[in-house]
XYZ file of C-alpha atoms in Angstrom:
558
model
C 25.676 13.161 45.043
C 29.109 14.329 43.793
C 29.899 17.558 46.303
C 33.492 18.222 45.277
C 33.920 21.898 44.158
C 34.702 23.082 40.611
C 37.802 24.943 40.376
C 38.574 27.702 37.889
C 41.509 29.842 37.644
C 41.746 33.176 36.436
C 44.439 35.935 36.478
C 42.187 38.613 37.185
C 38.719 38.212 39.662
C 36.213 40.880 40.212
C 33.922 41.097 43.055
C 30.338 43.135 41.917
C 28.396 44.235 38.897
C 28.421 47.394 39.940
C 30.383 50.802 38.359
C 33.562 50.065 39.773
C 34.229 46.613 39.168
C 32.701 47.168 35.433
C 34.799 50.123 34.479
C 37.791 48.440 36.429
C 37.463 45.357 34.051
C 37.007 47.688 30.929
C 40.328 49.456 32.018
C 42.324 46.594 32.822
C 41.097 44.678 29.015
C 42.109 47.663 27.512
C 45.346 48.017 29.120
C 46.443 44.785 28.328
C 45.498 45.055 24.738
C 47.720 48.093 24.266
C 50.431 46.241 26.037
C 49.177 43.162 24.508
C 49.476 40.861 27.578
C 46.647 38.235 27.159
C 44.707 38.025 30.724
C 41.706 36.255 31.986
C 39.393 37.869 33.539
C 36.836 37.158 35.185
C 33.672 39.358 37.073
C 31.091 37.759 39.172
C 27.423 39.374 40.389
C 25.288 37.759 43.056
C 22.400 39.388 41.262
C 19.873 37.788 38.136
C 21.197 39.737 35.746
C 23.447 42.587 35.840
C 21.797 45.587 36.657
C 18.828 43.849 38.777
C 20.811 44.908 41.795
C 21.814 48.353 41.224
C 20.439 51.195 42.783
C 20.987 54.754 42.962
C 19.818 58.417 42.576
C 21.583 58.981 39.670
C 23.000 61.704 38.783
C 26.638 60.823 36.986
C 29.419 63.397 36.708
C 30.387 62.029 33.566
C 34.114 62.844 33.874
C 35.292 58.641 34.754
C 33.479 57.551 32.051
C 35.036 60.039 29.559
C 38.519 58.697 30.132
C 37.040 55.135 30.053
C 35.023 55.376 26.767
C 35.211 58.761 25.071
C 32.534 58.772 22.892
C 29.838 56.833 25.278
C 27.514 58.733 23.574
C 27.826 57.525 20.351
C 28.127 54.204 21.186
C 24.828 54.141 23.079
C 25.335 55.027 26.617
C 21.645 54.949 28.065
C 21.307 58.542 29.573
C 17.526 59.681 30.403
C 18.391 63.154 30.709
C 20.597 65.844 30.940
C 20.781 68.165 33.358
C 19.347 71.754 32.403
C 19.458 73.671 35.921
C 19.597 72.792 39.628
C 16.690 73.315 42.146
C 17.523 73.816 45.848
C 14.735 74.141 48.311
C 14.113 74.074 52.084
C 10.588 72.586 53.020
C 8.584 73.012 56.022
C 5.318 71.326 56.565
C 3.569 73.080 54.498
C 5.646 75.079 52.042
C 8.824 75.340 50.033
C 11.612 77.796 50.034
C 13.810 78.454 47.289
C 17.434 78.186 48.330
C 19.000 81.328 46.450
C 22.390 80.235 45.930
C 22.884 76.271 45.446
C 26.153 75.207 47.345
C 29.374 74.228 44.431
C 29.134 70.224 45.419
C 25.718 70.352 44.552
C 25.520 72.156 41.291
C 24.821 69.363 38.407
C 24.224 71.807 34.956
C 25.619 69.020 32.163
C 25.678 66.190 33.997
C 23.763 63.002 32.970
C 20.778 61.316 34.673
C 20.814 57.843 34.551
C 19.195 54.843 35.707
C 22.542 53.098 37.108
C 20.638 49.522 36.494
C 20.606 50.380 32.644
C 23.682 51.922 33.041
C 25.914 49.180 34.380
C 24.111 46.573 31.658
C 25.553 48.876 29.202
C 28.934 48.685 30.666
C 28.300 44.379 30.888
C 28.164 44.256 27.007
C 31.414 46.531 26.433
C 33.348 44.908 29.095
C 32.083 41.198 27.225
C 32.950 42.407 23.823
C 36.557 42.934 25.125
C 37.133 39.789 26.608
C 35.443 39.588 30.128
C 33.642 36.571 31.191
C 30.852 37.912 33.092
C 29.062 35.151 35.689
C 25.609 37.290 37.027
C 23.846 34.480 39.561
C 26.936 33.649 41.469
C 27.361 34.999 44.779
C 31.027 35.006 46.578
C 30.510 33.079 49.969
C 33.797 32.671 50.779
C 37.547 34.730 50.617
C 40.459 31.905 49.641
C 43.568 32.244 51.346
C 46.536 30.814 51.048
C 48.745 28.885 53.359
C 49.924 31.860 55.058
C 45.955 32.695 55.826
C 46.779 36.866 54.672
C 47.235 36.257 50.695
C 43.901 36.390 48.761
C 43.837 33.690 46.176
C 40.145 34.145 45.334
C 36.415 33.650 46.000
C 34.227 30.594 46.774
C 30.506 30.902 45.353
C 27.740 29.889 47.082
C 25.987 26.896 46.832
C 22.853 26.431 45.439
C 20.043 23.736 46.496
C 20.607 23.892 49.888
C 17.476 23.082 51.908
C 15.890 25.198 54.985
C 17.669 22.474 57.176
C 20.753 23.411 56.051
C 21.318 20.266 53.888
C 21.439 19.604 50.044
C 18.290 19.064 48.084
C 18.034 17.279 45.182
C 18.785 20.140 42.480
C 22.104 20.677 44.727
C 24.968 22.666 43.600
C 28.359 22.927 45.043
C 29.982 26.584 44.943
C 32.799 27.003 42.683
C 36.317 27.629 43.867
C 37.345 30.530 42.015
C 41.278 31.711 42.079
C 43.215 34.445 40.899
C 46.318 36.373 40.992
C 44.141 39.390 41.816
C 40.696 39.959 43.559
C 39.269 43.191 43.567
C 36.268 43.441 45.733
C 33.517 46.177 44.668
C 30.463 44.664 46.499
C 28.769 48.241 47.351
C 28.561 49.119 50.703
C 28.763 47.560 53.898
C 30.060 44.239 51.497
C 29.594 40.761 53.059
C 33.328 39.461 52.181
C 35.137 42.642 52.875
C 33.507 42.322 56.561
C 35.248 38.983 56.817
C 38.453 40.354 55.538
C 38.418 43.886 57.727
C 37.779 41.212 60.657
C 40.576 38.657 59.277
C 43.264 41.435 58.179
C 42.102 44.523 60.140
C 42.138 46.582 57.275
C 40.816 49.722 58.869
C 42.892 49.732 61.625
C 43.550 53.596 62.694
C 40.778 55.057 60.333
C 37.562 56.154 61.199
C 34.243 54.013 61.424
C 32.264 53.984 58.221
C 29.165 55.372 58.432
C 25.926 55.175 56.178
C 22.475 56.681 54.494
C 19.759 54.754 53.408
C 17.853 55.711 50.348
C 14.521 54.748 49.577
C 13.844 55.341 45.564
C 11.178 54.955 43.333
C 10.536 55.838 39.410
C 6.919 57.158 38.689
C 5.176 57.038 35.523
C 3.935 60.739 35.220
C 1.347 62.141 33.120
C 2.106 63.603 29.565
C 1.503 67.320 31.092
C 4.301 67.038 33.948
C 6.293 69.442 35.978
C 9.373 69.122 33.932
C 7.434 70.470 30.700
C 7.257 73.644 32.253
C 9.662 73.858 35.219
C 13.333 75.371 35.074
C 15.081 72.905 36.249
C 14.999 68.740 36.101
C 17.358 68.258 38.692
C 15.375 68.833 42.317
C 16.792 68.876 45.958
C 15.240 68.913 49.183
C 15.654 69.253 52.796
C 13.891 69.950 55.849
C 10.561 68.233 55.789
C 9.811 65.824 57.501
C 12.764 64.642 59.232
C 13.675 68.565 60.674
C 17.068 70.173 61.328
C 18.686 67.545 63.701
C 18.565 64.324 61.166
C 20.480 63.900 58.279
C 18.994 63.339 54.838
C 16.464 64.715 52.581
C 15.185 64.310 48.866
C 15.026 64.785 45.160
C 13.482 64.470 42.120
C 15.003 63.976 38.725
C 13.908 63.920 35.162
C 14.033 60.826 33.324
C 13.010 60.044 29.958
C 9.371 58.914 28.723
C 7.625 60.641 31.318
C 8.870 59.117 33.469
C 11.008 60.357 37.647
C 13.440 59.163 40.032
C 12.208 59.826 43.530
C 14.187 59.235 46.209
C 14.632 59.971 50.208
C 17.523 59.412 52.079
C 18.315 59.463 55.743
C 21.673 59.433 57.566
C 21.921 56.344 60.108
C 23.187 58.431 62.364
C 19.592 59.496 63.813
C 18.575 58.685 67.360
C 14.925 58.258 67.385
C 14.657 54.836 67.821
C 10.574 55.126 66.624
C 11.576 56.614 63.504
C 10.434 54.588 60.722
C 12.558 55.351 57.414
C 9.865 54.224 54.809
C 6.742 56.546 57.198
C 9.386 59.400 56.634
C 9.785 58.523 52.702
C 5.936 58.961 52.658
C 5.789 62.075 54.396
C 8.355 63.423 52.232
C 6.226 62.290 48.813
C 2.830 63.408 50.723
C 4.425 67.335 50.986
C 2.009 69.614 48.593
C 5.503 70.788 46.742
C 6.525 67.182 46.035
C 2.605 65.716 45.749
C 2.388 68.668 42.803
C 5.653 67.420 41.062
C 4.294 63.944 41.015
C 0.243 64.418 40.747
C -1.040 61.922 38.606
C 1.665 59.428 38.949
C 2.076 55.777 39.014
C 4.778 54.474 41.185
C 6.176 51.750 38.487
C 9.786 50.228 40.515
C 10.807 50.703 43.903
C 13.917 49.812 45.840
C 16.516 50.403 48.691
C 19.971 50.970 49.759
C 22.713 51.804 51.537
C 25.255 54.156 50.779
C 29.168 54.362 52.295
C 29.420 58.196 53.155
C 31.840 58.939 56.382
C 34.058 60.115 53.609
C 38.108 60.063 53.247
C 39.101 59.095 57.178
C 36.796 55.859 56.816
C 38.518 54.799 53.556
C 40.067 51.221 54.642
C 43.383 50.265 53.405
C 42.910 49.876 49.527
C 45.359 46.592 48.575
C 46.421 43.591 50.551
C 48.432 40.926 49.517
C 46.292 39.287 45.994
C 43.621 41.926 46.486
C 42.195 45.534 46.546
C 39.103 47.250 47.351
C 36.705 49.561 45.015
C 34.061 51.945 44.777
C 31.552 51.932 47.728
C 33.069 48.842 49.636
C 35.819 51.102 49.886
C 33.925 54.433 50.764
C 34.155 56.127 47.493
C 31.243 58.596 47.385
C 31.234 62.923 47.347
C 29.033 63.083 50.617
C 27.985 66.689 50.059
C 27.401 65.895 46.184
C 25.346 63.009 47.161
C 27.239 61.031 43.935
C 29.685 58.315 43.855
C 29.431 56.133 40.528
C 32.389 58.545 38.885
C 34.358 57.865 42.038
C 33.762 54.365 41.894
C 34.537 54.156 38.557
C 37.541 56.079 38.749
C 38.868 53.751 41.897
C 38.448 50.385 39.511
C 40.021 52.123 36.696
C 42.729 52.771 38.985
C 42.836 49.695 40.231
C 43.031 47.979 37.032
C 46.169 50.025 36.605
C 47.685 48.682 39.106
C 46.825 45.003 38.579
C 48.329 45.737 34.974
C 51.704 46.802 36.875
C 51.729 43.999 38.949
C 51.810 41.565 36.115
C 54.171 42.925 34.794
C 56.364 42.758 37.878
C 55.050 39.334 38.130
C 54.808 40.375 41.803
C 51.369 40.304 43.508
C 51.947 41.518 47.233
C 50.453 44.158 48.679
C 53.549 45.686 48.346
C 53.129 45.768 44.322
C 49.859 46.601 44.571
C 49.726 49.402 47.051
C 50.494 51.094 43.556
C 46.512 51.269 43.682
C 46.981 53.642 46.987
C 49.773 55.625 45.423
C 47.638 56.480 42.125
C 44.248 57.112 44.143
C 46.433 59.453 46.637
C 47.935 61.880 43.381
C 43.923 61.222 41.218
C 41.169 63.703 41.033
C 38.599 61.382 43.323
C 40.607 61.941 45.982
C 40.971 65.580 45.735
C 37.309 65.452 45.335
C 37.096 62.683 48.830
C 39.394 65.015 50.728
C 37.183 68.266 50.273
C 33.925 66.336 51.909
C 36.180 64.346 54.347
C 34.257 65.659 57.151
C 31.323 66.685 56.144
C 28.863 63.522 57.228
C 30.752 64.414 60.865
C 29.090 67.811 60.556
C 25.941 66.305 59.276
C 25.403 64.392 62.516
C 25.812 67.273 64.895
C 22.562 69.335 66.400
C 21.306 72.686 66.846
C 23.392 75.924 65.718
C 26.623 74.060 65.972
C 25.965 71.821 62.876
C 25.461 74.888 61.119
C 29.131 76.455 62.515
C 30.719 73.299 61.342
C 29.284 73.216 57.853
C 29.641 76.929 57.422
C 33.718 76.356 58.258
C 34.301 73.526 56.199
C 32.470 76.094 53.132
C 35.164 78.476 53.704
C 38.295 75.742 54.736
C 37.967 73.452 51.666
C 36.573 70.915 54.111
C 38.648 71.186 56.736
C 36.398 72.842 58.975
C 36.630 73.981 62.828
C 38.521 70.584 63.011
C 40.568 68.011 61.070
C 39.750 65.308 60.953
C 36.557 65.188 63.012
C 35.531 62.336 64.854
C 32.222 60.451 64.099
C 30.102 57.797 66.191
C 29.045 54.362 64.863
C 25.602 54.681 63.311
C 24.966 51.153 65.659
C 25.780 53.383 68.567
C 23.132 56.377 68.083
C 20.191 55.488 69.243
C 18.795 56.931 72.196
C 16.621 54.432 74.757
C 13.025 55.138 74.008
C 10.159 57.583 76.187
C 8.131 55.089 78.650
C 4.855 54.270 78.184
C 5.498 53.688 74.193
C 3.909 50.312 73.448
C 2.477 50.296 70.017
C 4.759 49.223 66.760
C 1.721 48.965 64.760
C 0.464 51.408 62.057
C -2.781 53.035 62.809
C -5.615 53.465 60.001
C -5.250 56.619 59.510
C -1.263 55.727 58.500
C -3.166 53.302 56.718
C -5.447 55.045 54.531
C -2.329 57.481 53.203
C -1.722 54.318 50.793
C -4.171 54.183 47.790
C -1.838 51.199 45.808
C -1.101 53.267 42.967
C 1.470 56.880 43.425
C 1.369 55.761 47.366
C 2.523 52.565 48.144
C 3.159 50.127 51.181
C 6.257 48.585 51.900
C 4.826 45.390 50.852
C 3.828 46.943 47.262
C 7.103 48.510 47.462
C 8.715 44.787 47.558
C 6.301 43.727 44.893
C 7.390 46.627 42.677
C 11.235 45.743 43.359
C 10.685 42.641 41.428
C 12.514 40.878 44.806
C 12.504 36.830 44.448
C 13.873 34.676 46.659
C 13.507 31.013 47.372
C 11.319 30.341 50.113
C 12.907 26.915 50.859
C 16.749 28.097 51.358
C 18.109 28.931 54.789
C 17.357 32.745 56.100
C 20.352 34.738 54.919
C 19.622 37.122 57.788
C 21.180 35.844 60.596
C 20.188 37.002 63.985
C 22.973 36.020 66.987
C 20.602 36.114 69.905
C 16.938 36.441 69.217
C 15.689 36.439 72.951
C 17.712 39.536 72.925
C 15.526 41.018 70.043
C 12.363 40.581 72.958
C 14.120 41.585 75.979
C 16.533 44.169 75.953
C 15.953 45.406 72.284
C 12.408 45.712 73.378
C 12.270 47.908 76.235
C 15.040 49.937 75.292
C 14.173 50.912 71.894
C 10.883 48.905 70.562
C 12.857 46.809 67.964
C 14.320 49.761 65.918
C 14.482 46.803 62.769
C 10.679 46.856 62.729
C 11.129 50.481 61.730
C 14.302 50.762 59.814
C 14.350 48.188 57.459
C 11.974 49.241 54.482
C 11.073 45.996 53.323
C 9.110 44.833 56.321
C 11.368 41.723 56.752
C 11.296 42.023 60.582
C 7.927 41.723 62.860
C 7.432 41.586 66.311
C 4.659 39.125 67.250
C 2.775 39.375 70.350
C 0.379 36.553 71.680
C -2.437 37.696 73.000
C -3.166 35.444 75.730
C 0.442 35.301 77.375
C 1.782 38.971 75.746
C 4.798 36.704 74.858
C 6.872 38.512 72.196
C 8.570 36.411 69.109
C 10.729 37.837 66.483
C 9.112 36.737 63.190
C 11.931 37.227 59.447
C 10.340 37.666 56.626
C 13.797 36.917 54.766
C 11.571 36.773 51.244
C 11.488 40.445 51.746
C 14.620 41.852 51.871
C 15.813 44.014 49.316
C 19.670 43.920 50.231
C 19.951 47.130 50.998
C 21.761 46.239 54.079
C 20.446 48.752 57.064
C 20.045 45.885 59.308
C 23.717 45.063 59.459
C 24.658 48.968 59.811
C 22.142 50.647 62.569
C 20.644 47.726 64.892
C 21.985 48.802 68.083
C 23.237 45.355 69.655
C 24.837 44.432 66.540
C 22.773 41.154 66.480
C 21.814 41.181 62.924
C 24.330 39.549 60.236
C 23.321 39.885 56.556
C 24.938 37.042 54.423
C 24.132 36.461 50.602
C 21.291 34.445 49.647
C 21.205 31.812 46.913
C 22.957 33.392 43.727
C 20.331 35.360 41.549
C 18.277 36.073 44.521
C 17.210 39.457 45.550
C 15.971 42.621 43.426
C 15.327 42.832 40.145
C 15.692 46.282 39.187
C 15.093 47.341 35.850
C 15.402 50.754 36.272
C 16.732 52.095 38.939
């Protein structure tokens, strides 16, 4: 069995098929055909198919992709819908509350809904018919170094046909040793290789922790006779109900085309109820009789999960090191109080690609050279936009009245608030130890019967509808450090939180009923990469690595 690696040199390497690294390789093709300097470039995208990991809410300021491709419209940009007026409201149990005035970062009139998975497929088939070589199914393993161990010089794929036992199968294939001048990493957040690079090059030395949300989306199928026939507005917010005043997070509901909604819940990590389940909450939220009326008659049709990079401008790591730099939400580009980030990711690979341009034409490929990225990013619009919510997640996180003094400040300060900048906790480090006498992880029937299969759905369904494959015979990409921990000390301080957080239902606790001995059971064929695991579990036992290449979701739409 021949296991010597491939090697394939490019000048230019991108990391994700995502927003950022697609409009960064647009950019950087374009740029060099107006200075007509013939690059390779190259793009790689752990998922299927581009798109079949891409998730968000979406609602796209469309100003990045206006200076990337003017006339998107004509050339067939796939927008469902265009925003016609905001909705604002404040639930309570049972009711809804019109929010009179709807705060600046939230107002959307004329911006475009998308689905981001058809969006960034779009962007795949410009950025080929310029020039890029796009590689969806290939996963980067591995950062190359070189000698020195601090310059980039690429990405090693994983391999594929690799056996539970950790040892090649038959079908095996070796990863492929990809090099380039530069790598720009835009895996989304919390992304597996920039983790080995912050812990290699300690590139967040002196900034703030990032911190995260998870949303939980779905698009529904609604009947012909729908809300957003007759309603105002097709662009719906929501807070309150059911996570309350103290946690972070809350919903919406946007109009897409063909009958059809996004739905989606998010929740700030920074919560401290350790028996807080994120997809019970998601259910709530779609069970209240304002939401339930938006969506009667639905069919839930896709569902999915992810995290989302939103401790704003202090938690930004340092963009460029030697033969690399880091975009979109690997990097923490996202408007927290907006709740969007594909223009700002976008706008930080377009930026990028700027910068790689200069540095070939310096011939010089240091950090130094391409700190250029920094000095463009500091003088852009994203940042401007960064800066103003730079402390607003802080805020977010606080309790009682005083949350409330802090957001009120930064209104009035331009985001600068009572103070600047304001510190903020590890969302690992939140959790509070849980009440004695709380034994049961289980759901009981009557959580049970709120799922009829069909506008209510289990997690289970959920994965079904996410169109998640993995292979069953790989090893578990989920790596868990200590797992006696996970029945001891996780246990009876906080019930295994990752029974409750994830919303895939890829962690179970297991109890035998003769000897009440607990045992961590993965159900790695589950997980839907959003990620959580790695951010909130309180020991920080939990690694999440990349599965085979092509693994994972298989979003269509959302």
């Amino acid at each position: 069995m021949n296991k010597e690696r491939e090697k394939i040199s490019f000048d230019v390497l991108f990391v994700g098929g995502g927003p950022a690294c697609l409009a960064g390789a647009i950019k950087l093709m374009q740029l060099s055909k107006k200075k007509n300097i013939s690059l390779e470039v190259a793009l790689i995208e752990k998922g299927a198919d581009i798109g079949s990991n891409a998730l968000s809410g979406a609602i796209l300021n469309p100003v990045a992709l206006k200076e990337l491709i003017p006339d998107f419209m004509e050339k067939g940009c796939p927008v469902e819908a265009i925003v016609k007026e905001d909705e604002f409201y404040f639930l309570t149990g049972t009711k809804h509350y019109c929010i009179p005035f709807t705060p600046k970062y939230m107002r959307n009139k004329g911006f475009c809904i998308i689905s981001l998975s058809r969006l960034t497929k779009w962007l795949a088939g410009i950025a080929e018919e310029l020039g890029v070589n796009i590689f969806p199914g290939f996963a980067g393993s591995e950062v190359l170094y070189a000698l020195d161990q601090k310059t980039v010089t690429g990405v090693r794929t994983g391999d594929k046909g690799i056996g539970k036992d950790g040892l090649p199968k038959g079908n095996f294939e070796p990863g492929i040793d990809l090099s380039a001048k530069v790598t720009l990493f835009g895996e989304g957040a919390k992304g597996s290789l920039m983790q080995d690079i912050a812990k290699k090059l300690d590139i967040s030395s002196e900034k703030m922790p990032q911190v995260f949300e998870t949303g939980i989306k779905e698009v529904i199928q609604l009947p012909e006779n729908n809300y957003f026939r007759t309603g105002n507005g097709n662009d719906i917010h929501m807070f309150g109900y059911p996570l309350g005043f103290n946690t972070p997070g809350g919903g919406f509901v946007y109009e897409m085309e063909d009958n059809k909604a996004a739905l989606g819940f998010i929740i700030g990590l920074s919560y401290d109820n350790p028996m807080l389940d994120l997809y019970e909450e998601f259910i709530k939220f779609k069970q209240h009789p304002f939401v339930s009326k938006i969506i009667a008659g639905g069919k839930v049709i896709e569902q999915g999960a992810r995290t989302v990079s939103t401790g704003g401008y202090y938690t930004i790591p340092r963009l460029a090191i030697d033969g690399g730099m880091f975009i979109g939400g690997n990097a923490a580009m996202q408007n927290t109080p907006g709740l969007k980030g594909i223009h700002l990711s976008m706008k930080s690979g377009m930026l990028a690609a700027e910068a790689s341009m200069e540095a070939f034409e310096k011939n010089d490929f240091s950090r130094k050279s391409l700190n250029y990225y920094s000095k463009l990013f500091e003088k852009s619009w994203a940042k401007e936009e960064i800066f103003e919510g730079r402390n607003f997640s802080q805020a977010l996180s606080k309790k009682g009245p005083i949350k409330l003094i802090h957001l009120g400040a930064q209104h009035f300060t331009k985001g600068r608030g009572v103070c600047d900048s304001m510190p903020v906790e590890e969302d690992c480090k939140t959790l509070r130890a849980v009440d004695s006498g709380i034994k049961d992880l289980a759901l009981t029937d009557s959580d049970k019967k709120t799922f009829d299969g069909v506008l209510y759905v289990d997690k289970l369904t959920g994965v079904y509808l996410s169109r998640t494959m993995h292979r069953e015979d790989q090893p578990c990409h989920i790596l868990i450090h200590d797992k006696d921990l996970c029945v001891t000390n996780c246990f009876e301080t906080y019930r295994c939180p990752c029974t409750r957080f994830c919303p895939g239902n890829v962690y179970e606790i297991e109890i035998d009923e003769k000897t009440s001995q607990k045992k961590l059971k993965l159900n790695p064929s589950n997980c839907l990469h959003c990620k959580t695991c790695s951010v909130k579990d309180p020991y920080e036992n939990i690694t999440w690595t990349c599965p085979e290449g092509g693994d994972g979701p298989g979003y269509t739409m959302l």
